[in-house]
PDB file of C-alpha atoms in Angstrom:
ATOM      1  CA  MET A  13      41.896 178.995 118.539  1.00  0.00           C
ATOM      2  CA  SER A  14      38.809 178.340 120.669  1.00  0.00           C
ATOM      3  CA  VAL A  15      38.409 174.866 119.120  1.00  0.00           C
ATOM      4  CA  LYS A  16      42.070 174.069 119.806  1.00  0.00           C
ATOM      5  CA  THR A  17      41.701 175.234 123.416  1.00  0.00           C
ATOM      6  CA  ALA A  18      38.585 173.111 123.900  1.00  0.00           C
ATOM      7  CA  LEU A  19      40.419 170.052 122.540  1.00  0.00           C
ATOM      8  CA  ARG A  20      43.314 170.672 124.932  1.00  0.00           C
ATOM      9  CA  VAL A  21      40.977 170.824 127.920  1.00  0.00           C
ATOM     10  CA  ILE A  22      39.437 167.487 126.894  1.00  0.00           C
ATOM     11  CA  GLU A  23      42.919 166.020 126.429  1.00  0.00           C
ATOM     12  CA  ILE A  24      43.859 167.075 129.966  1.00  0.00           C
ATOM     13  CA  ILE A  25      40.760 165.348 131.362  1.00  0.00           C
ATOM     14  CA  GLU A  26      41.582 162.193 129.404  1.00  0.00           C
ATOM     15  CA  ILE A  27      45.198 162.292 130.584  1.00  0.00           C
ATOM     16  CA  TYR A  28      44.068 162.313 134.205  1.00  0.00           C
ATOM     17  CA  ALA A  29      41.650 159.456 133.524  1.00  0.00           C
ATOM     18  CA  ARG A  30      44.551 157.463 132.126  1.00  0.00           C
ATOM     19  CA  GLU A  31      47.319 158.434 134.585  1.00  0.00           C
ATOM     20  CA  LYS A  32      45.226 158.498 137.804  1.00  0.00           C
ATOM     21  CA  ARG A  33      47.798 160.567 139.738  1.00  0.00           C
ATOM     22  CA  PRO A  34      48.781 164.177 140.407  1.00  0.00           C
ATOM     23  CA  LEU A  35      50.745 165.657 137.503  1.00  0.00           C
ATOM     24  CA  SER A  36      53.193 168.534 137.430  1.00  0.00           C
ATOM     25  CA  LEU A  37      52.987 171.313 134.863  1.00  0.00           C
ATOM     26  CA  SER A  38      55.915 169.870 132.900  1.00  0.00           C
ATOM     27  CA  GLU A  39      54.316 166.397 132.889  1.00  0.00           C
ATOM     28  CA  LEU A  40      50.986 167.760 131.684  1.00  0.00           C
ATOM     29  CA  ALA A  41      52.713 169.741 128.948  1.00  0.00           C
ATOM     30  CA  ARG A  42      54.669 166.671 127.832  1.00  0.00           C
ATOM     31  CA  LEU A  43      51.706 164.287 127.932  1.00  0.00           C
ATOM     32  CA  SER A  44      49.440 166.702 126.072  1.00  0.00           C
ATOM     33  CA  ASP A  45      52.225 167.715 123.660  1.00  0.00           C
ATOM     34  CA  VAL A  46      51.703 171.460 124.111  1.00  0.00           C
ATOM     35  CA  PRO A  47      54.147 174.244 125.088  1.00  0.00           C
ATOM     36  CA  VAL A  48      54.592 174.742 128.831  1.00  0.00           C
ATOM     37  CA  SER A  49      53.380 178.341 128.550  1.00  0.00           C
ATOM     38  CA  SER A  50      50.109 177.280 126.885  1.00  0.00           C
ATOM     39  CA  CYS A  51      49.629 174.456 129.375  1.00  0.00           C
ATOM     40  CA  LEU A  52      50.227 176.838 132.288  1.00  0.00           C
ATOM     41  CA  ALA A  53      47.444 179.141 131.059  1.00  0.00           C
ATOM     42  CA  LEU A  54      45.027 176.208 130.855  1.00  0.00           C
ATOM     43  CA  ILE A  55      45.995 174.890 134.291  1.00  0.00           C
ATOM     44  CA  ARG A  56      45.590 178.307 135.888  1.00  0.00           C
ATOM     45  CA  THR A  57      42.160 178.733 134.297  1.00  0.00           C
ATOM     46  CA  LEU A  58      40.975 175.265 135.373  1.00  0.00           C
ATOM     47  CA  THR A  59      42.339 175.870 138.875  1.00  0.00           C
ATOM     48  CA  ASP A  60      40.619 179.260 139.134  1.00  0.00           C
ATOM     49  CA  LEU A  61      37.329 177.628 138.069  1.00  0.00           C
ATOM     50  CA  GLY A  62      37.672 174.929 140.716  1.00  0.00           C
ATOM     51  CA  TYR A  63      38.256 171.956 138.403  1.00  0.00           C
ATOM     52  CA  LEU A  64      41.892 171.377 139.430  1.00  0.00           C
ATOM     53  CA  TYR A  65      43.777 171.913 142.667  1.00  0.00           C
ATOM     54  CA  GLU A  66      47.416 171.811 143.650  1.00  0.00           C
ATOM     55  CA  THR A  67      47.948 168.765 145.865  1.00  0.00           C
ATOM     56  CA  GLY A  68      50.977 170.341 147.541  1.00  0.00           C
ATOM     57  CA  ARG A  69      53.842 172.644 146.772  1.00  0.00           C
ATOM     58  CA  ARG A  70      55.540 171.199 143.676  1.00  0.00           C
ATOM     59  CA  GLN A  71      53.550 167.991 144.040  1.00  0.00           C
ATOM     60  CA  GLY A  72      51.400 168.557 140.995  1.00  0.00           C
ATOM     61  CA  TYR A  73      47.745 169.153 140.143  1.00  0.00           C
ATOM     62  CA  TYR A  74      44.741 166.857 140.326  1.00  0.00           C
ATOM     63  CA  PRO A  75      41.031 167.243 139.425  1.00  0.00           C
ATOM     64  CA  THR A  76      38.610 168.173 142.192  1.00  0.00           C
ATOM     65  CA  SER A  77      35.259 166.401 142.556  1.00  0.00           C
ATOM     66  CA  ARG A  78      33.632 169.349 140.753  1.00  0.00           C
ATOM     67  CA  LEU A  79      34.203 167.580 137.437  1.00  0.00           C
ATOM     68  CA  LEU A  80      32.539 164.416 138.736  1.00  0.00           C
ATOM     69  CA  ALA A  81      29.598 166.382 140.128  1.00  0.00           C
ATOM     70  CA  MET A  82      29.059 168.137 136.801  1.00  0.00           C
ATOM     71  CA  ALA A  83      29.294 164.856 134.875  1.00  0.00           C
ATOM     72  CA  GLN A  84      26.817 163.166 137.212  1.00  0.00           C
ATOM     73  CA  ALA A  85      24.361 166.067 136.877  1.00  0.00           C
ATOM     74  CA  ILE A  86      24.573 165.840 133.100  1.00  0.00           C
ATOM     75  CA  ALA A  87      24.169 162.049 133.101  1.00  0.00           C
ATOM     76  CA  ARG A  88      21.125 162.189 135.388  1.00  0.00           C
ATOM     77  CA  ALA A  89      19.372 164.507 132.943  1.00  0.00           C
ATOM     78  CA  ASP A  90      20.059 162.437 129.801  1.00  0.00           C
ATOM     79  CA  PRO A  91      16.643 162.136 128.107  1.00  0.00           C
ATOM     80  CA  VAL A  92      17.315 158.659 126.672  1.00  0.00           C
ATOM     81  CA  LEU A  93      19.805 156.918 128.941  1.00  0.00           C
ATOM     82  CA  ASP A  94      17.911 157.830 132.097  1.00  0.00           C
ATOM     83  CA  ARG A  95      14.914 155.853 130.826  1.00  0.00           C
ATOM     84  CA  ALA A  96      16.930 153.017 129.292  1.00  0.00           C
ATOM     85  CA  TYR A  97      19.299 152.457 132.219  1.00  0.00           C
ATOM     86  CA  PRO A  98      17.041 150.204 134.345  1.00  0.00           C
ATOM     87  CA  ARG A  99      16.639 147.782 131.412  1.00  0.00           C
ATOM     88  CA  LEU A 100      20.357 147.874 130.705  1.00  0.00           C
ATOM     89  CA  ALA A 101      21.075 147.078 134.344  1.00  0.00           C
ATOM     90  CA  GLN A 102      18.611 144.167 134.251  1.00  0.00           C
ATOM     91  CA  LEU A 103      20.371 142.745 131.198  1.00  0.00           C
ATOM     92  CA  ARG A 104      23.762 143.051 132.881  1.00  0.00           C
ATOM     93  CA  GLU A 105      22.399 141.358 136.006  1.00  0.00           C
ATOM     94  CA  ALA A 106      20.765 138.534 134.046  1.00  0.00           C
ATOM     95  CA  THR A 107      23.780 137.788 131.848  1.00  0.00           C
ATOM     96  CA  GLN A 108      26.704 138.977 133.983  1.00  0.00           C
ATOM     97  CA  GLU A 109      28.191 140.326 130.756  1.00  0.00           C
ATOM     98  CA  THR A 110      28.988 143.837 129.496  1.00  0.00           C
ATOM     99  CA  VAL A 111      25.959 145.717 128.167  1.00  0.00           C
ATOM    100  CA  VAL A 112      26.287 148.629 125.730  1.00  0.00           C
ATOM    101  CA  ILE A 113      23.798 151.064 124.193  1.00  0.00           C
ATOM    102  CA  ALA A 114      24.878 152.865 121.038  1.00  0.00           C
ATOM    103  CA  LYS A 115      23.815 155.023 118.109  1.00  0.00           C
ATOM    104  CA  LEU A 116      25.131 155.851 114.638  1.00  0.00           C
ATOM    105  CA  ASP A 117      26.775 159.260 114.316  1.00  0.00           C
ATOM    106  CA  ALA A 118      26.624 161.525 111.268  1.00  0.00           C
ATOM    107  CA  GLU A 119      29.648 159.766 109.752  1.00  0.00           C
ATOM    108  CA  GLY A 120      28.054 156.331 110.067  1.00  0.00           C
ATOM    109  CA  ARG A 121      30.234 155.257 112.968  1.00  0.00           C
ATOM    110  CA  VAL A 122      28.920 153.464 116.029  1.00  0.00           C
ATOM    111  CA  VAL A 123      29.270 155.660 119.117  1.00  0.00           C
ATOM    112  CA  TYR A 124      28.933 154.007 122.525  1.00  0.00           C
ATOM    113  CA  LEU A 125      26.599 156.075 124.697  1.00  0.00           C
ATOM    114  CA  ASP A 126      26.742 154.032 127.891  1.00  0.00           C
ATOM    115  CA  VAL A 127      28.602 150.919 129.016  1.00  0.00           C
ATOM    116  CA  LEU A 128      27.655 148.713 131.967  1.00  0.00           C
ATOM    117  CA  ASP A 129      30.672 146.558 132.778  1.00  0.00           C
ATOM    118  CA  SER A 130      30.488 142.835 133.448  1.00  0.00           C
ATOM    119  CA  PRO A 131      31.454 141.847 137.014  1.00  0.00           C
ATOM    120  CA  HIS A 132      33.747 139.104 135.660  1.00  0.00           C
ATOM    121  CA  THR A 133      37.504 139.631 135.867  1.00  0.00           C
ATOM    122  CA  ILE A 134      37.814 138.536 132.246  1.00  0.00           C
ATOM    123  CA  ARG A 135      35.293 140.644 130.353  1.00  0.00           C
ATOM    124  CA  TYR A 136      34.714 142.883 127.367  1.00  0.00           C
ATOM    125  CA  VAL A 137      36.000 146.346 128.292  1.00  0.00           C
ATOM    126  CA  ALA A 138      34.724 149.465 126.536  1.00  0.00           C
ATOM    127  CA  MET A 139      34.093 153.118 127.372  1.00  0.00           C
ATOM    128  CA  ALA A 140      31.253 155.508 126.631  1.00  0.00           C
ATOM    129  CA  GLY A 141      32.265 157.837 123.819  1.00  0.00           C
ATOM    130  CA  GLU A 142      34.256 155.221 121.907  1.00  0.00           C
ATOM    131  CA  PHE A 143      33.661 154.755 118.183  1.00  0.00           C
ATOM    132  CA  ARG A 144      33.467 151.504 116.199  1.00  0.00           C
ATOM    133  CA  GLU A 145      33.103 150.707 112.509  1.00  0.00           C
ATOM    134  CA  ALA A 146      29.553 149.576 111.853  1.00  0.00           C
ATOM    135  CA  HIS A 147      30.320 146.700 109.485  1.00  0.00           C
ATOM    136  CA  ALA A 148      32.320 144.719 112.061  1.00  0.00           C
ATOM    137  CA  ASN A 149      30.269 145.419 115.163  1.00  0.00           C
ATOM    138  CA  SER A 150      27.057 143.782 116.428  1.00  0.00           C
ATOM    139  CA  LEU A 151      25.593 147.162 117.386  1.00  0.00           C
ATOM    140  CA  GLY A 152      26.596 148.559 114.022  1.00  0.00           C
ATOM    141  CA  LYS A 153      24.827 145.742 112.179  1.00  0.00           C
ATOM    142  CA  ALA A 154      21.691 146.236 114.258  1.00  0.00           C
ATOM    143  CA  LEU A 155      21.758 149.962 113.539  1.00  0.00           C
ATOM    144  CA  LEU A 156      22.457 149.472 109.829  1.00  0.00           C
ATOM    145  CA  SER A 157      19.371 147.266 109.645  1.00  0.00           C
ATOM    146  CA  THR A 158      17.186 150.246 110.577  1.00  0.00           C
ATOM    147  CA  LEU A 159      18.273 152.201 107.468  1.00  0.00           C
ATOM    148  CA  THR A 160      16.857 151.943 103.987  1.00  0.00           C
ATOM    149  CA  GLU A 161      18.939 149.761 101.673  1.00  0.00           C
ATOM    150  CA  GLU A 162      19.850 152.798  99.574  1.00  0.00           C
ATOM    151  CA  ARG A 163      21.109 154.779 102.552  1.00  0.00           C
ATOM    152  CA  ARG A 164      22.878 151.748 104.019  1.00  0.00           C
ATOM    153  CA  ARG A 165      24.742 150.987 100.785  1.00  0.00           C
ATOM    154  CA  ALA A 166      25.729 154.625 100.426  1.00  0.00           C
ATOM    155  CA  LEU A 167      27.074 154.696 103.981  1.00  0.00           C
ATOM    156  CA  LEU A 168      29.019 151.431 103.599  1.00  0.00           C
ATOM    157  CA  SER A 169      30.473 152.561 100.262  1.00  0.00           C
ATOM    158  CA  ARG A 170      31.654 155.895 101.651  1.00  0.00           C
ATOM    159  CA  ARG A 171      35.077 154.584 102.682  1.00  0.00           C
ATOM    160  CA  PRO A 172      37.066 151.312 102.661  1.00  0.00           C
ATOM    161  CA  LEU A 173      35.778 148.652 105.063  1.00  0.00           C
ATOM    162  CA  THR A 174      38.539 147.579 107.436  1.00  0.00           C
ATOM    163  CA  ARG A 175      39.407 143.865 107.420  1.00  0.00           C
ATOM    164  CA  TYR A 176      40.321 143.015 111.013  1.00  0.00           C
ATOM    165  CA  ASN A 177      40.719 139.296 110.375  1.00  0.00           C
ATOM    166  CA  ASP A 178      39.411 136.459 108.176  1.00  0.00           C
ATOM    167  CA  ARG A 179      35.951 136.683 109.767  1.00  0.00           C
ATOM    168  CA  THR A 180      35.400 140.342 108.894  1.00  0.00           C
ATOM    169  CA  LEU A 181      32.910 140.999 106.101  1.00  0.00           C
ATOM    170  CA  VAL A 182      34.314 143.659 103.775  1.00  0.00           C
ATOM    171  CA  SER A 183      31.925 143.728 100.814  1.00  0.00           C
ATOM    172  CA  VAL A 184      28.596 145.536 100.803  1.00  0.00           C
ATOM    173  CA  ASP A 185      26.793 142.536  99.289  1.00  0.00           C
ATOM    174  CA  ALA A 186      28.161 140.176 101.964  1.00  0.00           C
ATOM    175  CA  ILE A 187      27.068 142.578 104.694  1.00  0.00           C
ATOM    176  CA  GLU A 188      23.602 142.883 103.148  1.00  0.00           C
ATOM    177  CA  ASP A 189      23.269 139.080 103.159  1.00  0.00           C
ATOM    178  CA  GLU A 190      24.421 138.942 106.795  1.00  0.00           C
ATOM    179  CA  LEU A 191      21.895 141.566 107.837  1.00  0.00           C
ATOM    180  CA  ALA A 192      19.073 139.658 106.138  1.00  0.00           C
ATOM    181  CA  ARG A 193      20.049 136.425 107.908  1.00  0.00           C
ATOM    182  CA  SER A 194      20.330 138.240 111.218  1.00  0.00           C
ATOM    183  CA  ARG A 195      16.885 139.807 110.967  1.00  0.00           C
ATOM    184  CA  THR A 196      15.380 136.391 110.204  1.00  0.00           C
ATOM    185  CA  ARG A 197      17.033 134.584 113.116  1.00  0.00           C
ATOM    186  CA  GLY A 198      16.352 137.420 115.576  1.00  0.00           C
ATOM    187  CA  TRP A 199      19.763 138.865 116.487  1.00  0.00           C
ATOM    188  CA  PHE A 200      22.829 140.607 115.065  1.00  0.00           C
ATOM    189  CA  ALA A 201      26.184 139.151 116.047  1.00  0.00           C
ATOM    190  CA  ASN A 202      29.888 139.861 116.033  1.00  0.00           C
ATOM    191  CA  ILE A 203      31.746 136.672 116.850  1.00  0.00           C
ATOM    192  CA  GLY A 204      35.402 137.588 116.671  1.00  0.00           C
ATOM    193  CA  GLU A 205      35.008 139.770 113.570  1.00  0.00           C
ATOM    194  CA  SER A 206      36.819 142.804 114.969  1.00  0.00           C
ATOM    195  CA  ILE A 207      38.568 141.446 118.094  1.00  0.00           C
ATOM    196  CA  ALA A 208      39.364 137.746 117.819  1.00  0.00           C
ATOM    197  CA  ASP A 209      38.384 136.710 121.345  1.00  0.00           C
ATOM    198  CA  VAL A 210      35.365 138.995 121.790  1.00  0.00           C
ATOM    199  CA  GLY A 211      31.774 138.224 120.857  1.00  0.00           C
ATOM    200  CA  ALA A 212      28.510 140.151 121.123  1.00  0.00           C
ATOM    201  CA  VAL A 213      24.854 140.007 120.140  1.00  0.00           C
ATOM    202  CA  ALA A 214      22.680 143.071 119.577  1.00  0.00           C
ATOM    203  CA  TRP A 215      19.184 144.258 118.693  1.00  0.00           C
ATOM    204  CA  PRO A 216      17.851 147.686 117.595  1.00  0.00           C
ATOM    205  CA  VAL A 217      15.423 149.784 119.617  1.00  0.00           C
ATOM    206  CA  ALA A 218      13.503 152.949 118.712  1.00  0.00           C
ATOM    207  CA  LEU A 219      13.489 155.572 121.470  1.00  0.00           C
ATOM    208  CA  SER A 220      11.984 159.046 121.154  1.00  0.00           C
ATOM    209  CA  GLY A 221      11.839 158.720 117.389  1.00  0.00           C
ATOM    210  CA  GLU A 222      15.513 157.759 117.031  1.00  0.00           C
ATOM    211  CA  HIS A 223      17.187 154.398 116.432  1.00  0.00           C
ATOM    212  CA  TYR A 224      19.539 152.948 119.038  1.00  0.00           C
ATOM    213  CA  ALA A 225      20.882 149.449 119.645  1.00  0.00           C
ATOM    214  CA  ILE A 226      21.744 147.432 122.734  1.00  0.00           C
ATOM    215  CA  SER A 227      24.322 144.662 122.913  1.00  0.00           C
ATOM    216  CA  ILE A 228      25.541 141.974 125.292  1.00  0.00           C
ATOM    217  CA  GLY A 229      29.247 141.289 124.893  1.00  0.00           C
ATOM    218  CA  GLY A 230      32.038 139.250 126.411  1.00  0.00           C
ATOM    219  CA  PRO A 231      34.615 136.570 125.665  1.00  0.00           C
ATOM    220  CA  VAL A 232      33.660 134.467 122.632  1.00  0.00           C
ATOM    221  CA  GLN A 233      33.643 131.240 124.627  1.00  0.00           C
ATOM    222  CA  ARG A 234      30.923 132.645 126.908  1.00  0.00           C
ATOM    223  CA  ILE A 235      28.873 134.517 124.296  1.00  0.00           C
ATOM    224  CA  GLU A 236      28.844 132.169 121.294  1.00  0.00           C
ATOM    225  CA  PRO A 237      27.017 129.203 122.904  1.00  0.00           C
ATOM    226  CA  ARG A 238      24.373 131.501 124.454  1.00  0.00           C
ATOM    227  CA  GLN A 239      23.575 133.760 121.497  1.00  0.00           C
ATOM    228  CA  GLN A 240      19.947 132.643 121.179  1.00  0.00           C
ATOM    229  CA  GLU A 241      19.313 132.984 124.913  1.00  0.00           C
ATOM    230  CA  TYR A 242      20.843 136.445 125.102  1.00  0.00           C
ATOM    231  CA  ALA A 243      19.057 137.532 121.921  1.00  0.00           C
ATOM    232  CA  ALA A 244      15.707 136.659 123.498  1.00  0.00           C
ATOM    233  CA  LEU A 245      16.558 138.796 126.531  1.00  0.00           C
ATOM    234  CA  LEU A 246      17.574 141.684 124.270  1.00  0.00           C
ATOM    235  CA  ARG A 247      14.401 141.547 122.191  1.00  0.00           C
ATOM    236  CA  GLU A 248      12.276 141.461 125.334  1.00  0.00           C
ATOM    237  CA  ALA A 249      14.120 144.462 126.820  1.00  0.00           C
ATOM    238  CA  CYS A 250      13.906 146.465 123.585  1.00  0.00           C
ATOM    239  CA  ALA A 251      10.196 145.680 123.136  1.00  0.00           C
ATOM    240  CA  ALA A 252       9.491 146.789 126.711  1.00  0.00           C
ATOM    241  CA  LEU A 253      11.372 150.067 126.165  1.00  0.00           C
ATOM    242  CA  GLU A 254       9.493 150.787 122.963  1.00  0.00           C
ATOM    243  CA  GLN A 255       6.140 149.871 124.504  1.00  0.00           C
ATOM    244  CA  ARG A 256       6.523 152.459 127.246  1.00  0.00           C
ATOM    245  CA  GLY A 257       7.737 155.076 124.781  1.00  0.00           C
ATOM    246  CA  GLY A 258      11.409 154.738 125.656  1.00  0.00           C
TER     247      GLY A 258
END
């Protein structure tokens, strides 16, 4: 029951992030697909704790800035991202493209830890907390390269590899060959392998004894011709982070 309640609270937060407007009790219940009585108990609790407020009589509920303040306090204390952020910002400034830092989770998925959006109107859009399959993702390839071959093959063989299009590599041997080529040339790439019009280059970085990866991503037509240039910037940024201990 406590796990289900926690999931419902997260769902409510995500609903507000998506809807961006005050929501009535009936709307929240419908959008979260829970009974009105259960939703009412959650709303009352969140309101009593200061995370939601009623915008007006029968005008619905909306989050207060308490949630933002808590999130900012947590983000400021992140032991890895706080140190990596200045380098990520420099990469975004130098390339004007979206910069992402990620890690492998226990299931072998790529989890985005932080995303610095490109200022371009047409750009690669992602959110922190999103998951990607490692075999069809530049960050995933960079992170896979940090594993032993035995562990990597075991991880890739754990479940079917999704074929997103004709460019997606879906055999372990083909992925192993791609990783070897990528290490030799100095960058890991995803040029339309998961999303046809999106490209990215990435490189791994060791921070506080753990492996992470950083990528530069955007529309294929902007990324593909500048892969070598962006890869050099990534390697320089990652080396600088490692040199100063993260």
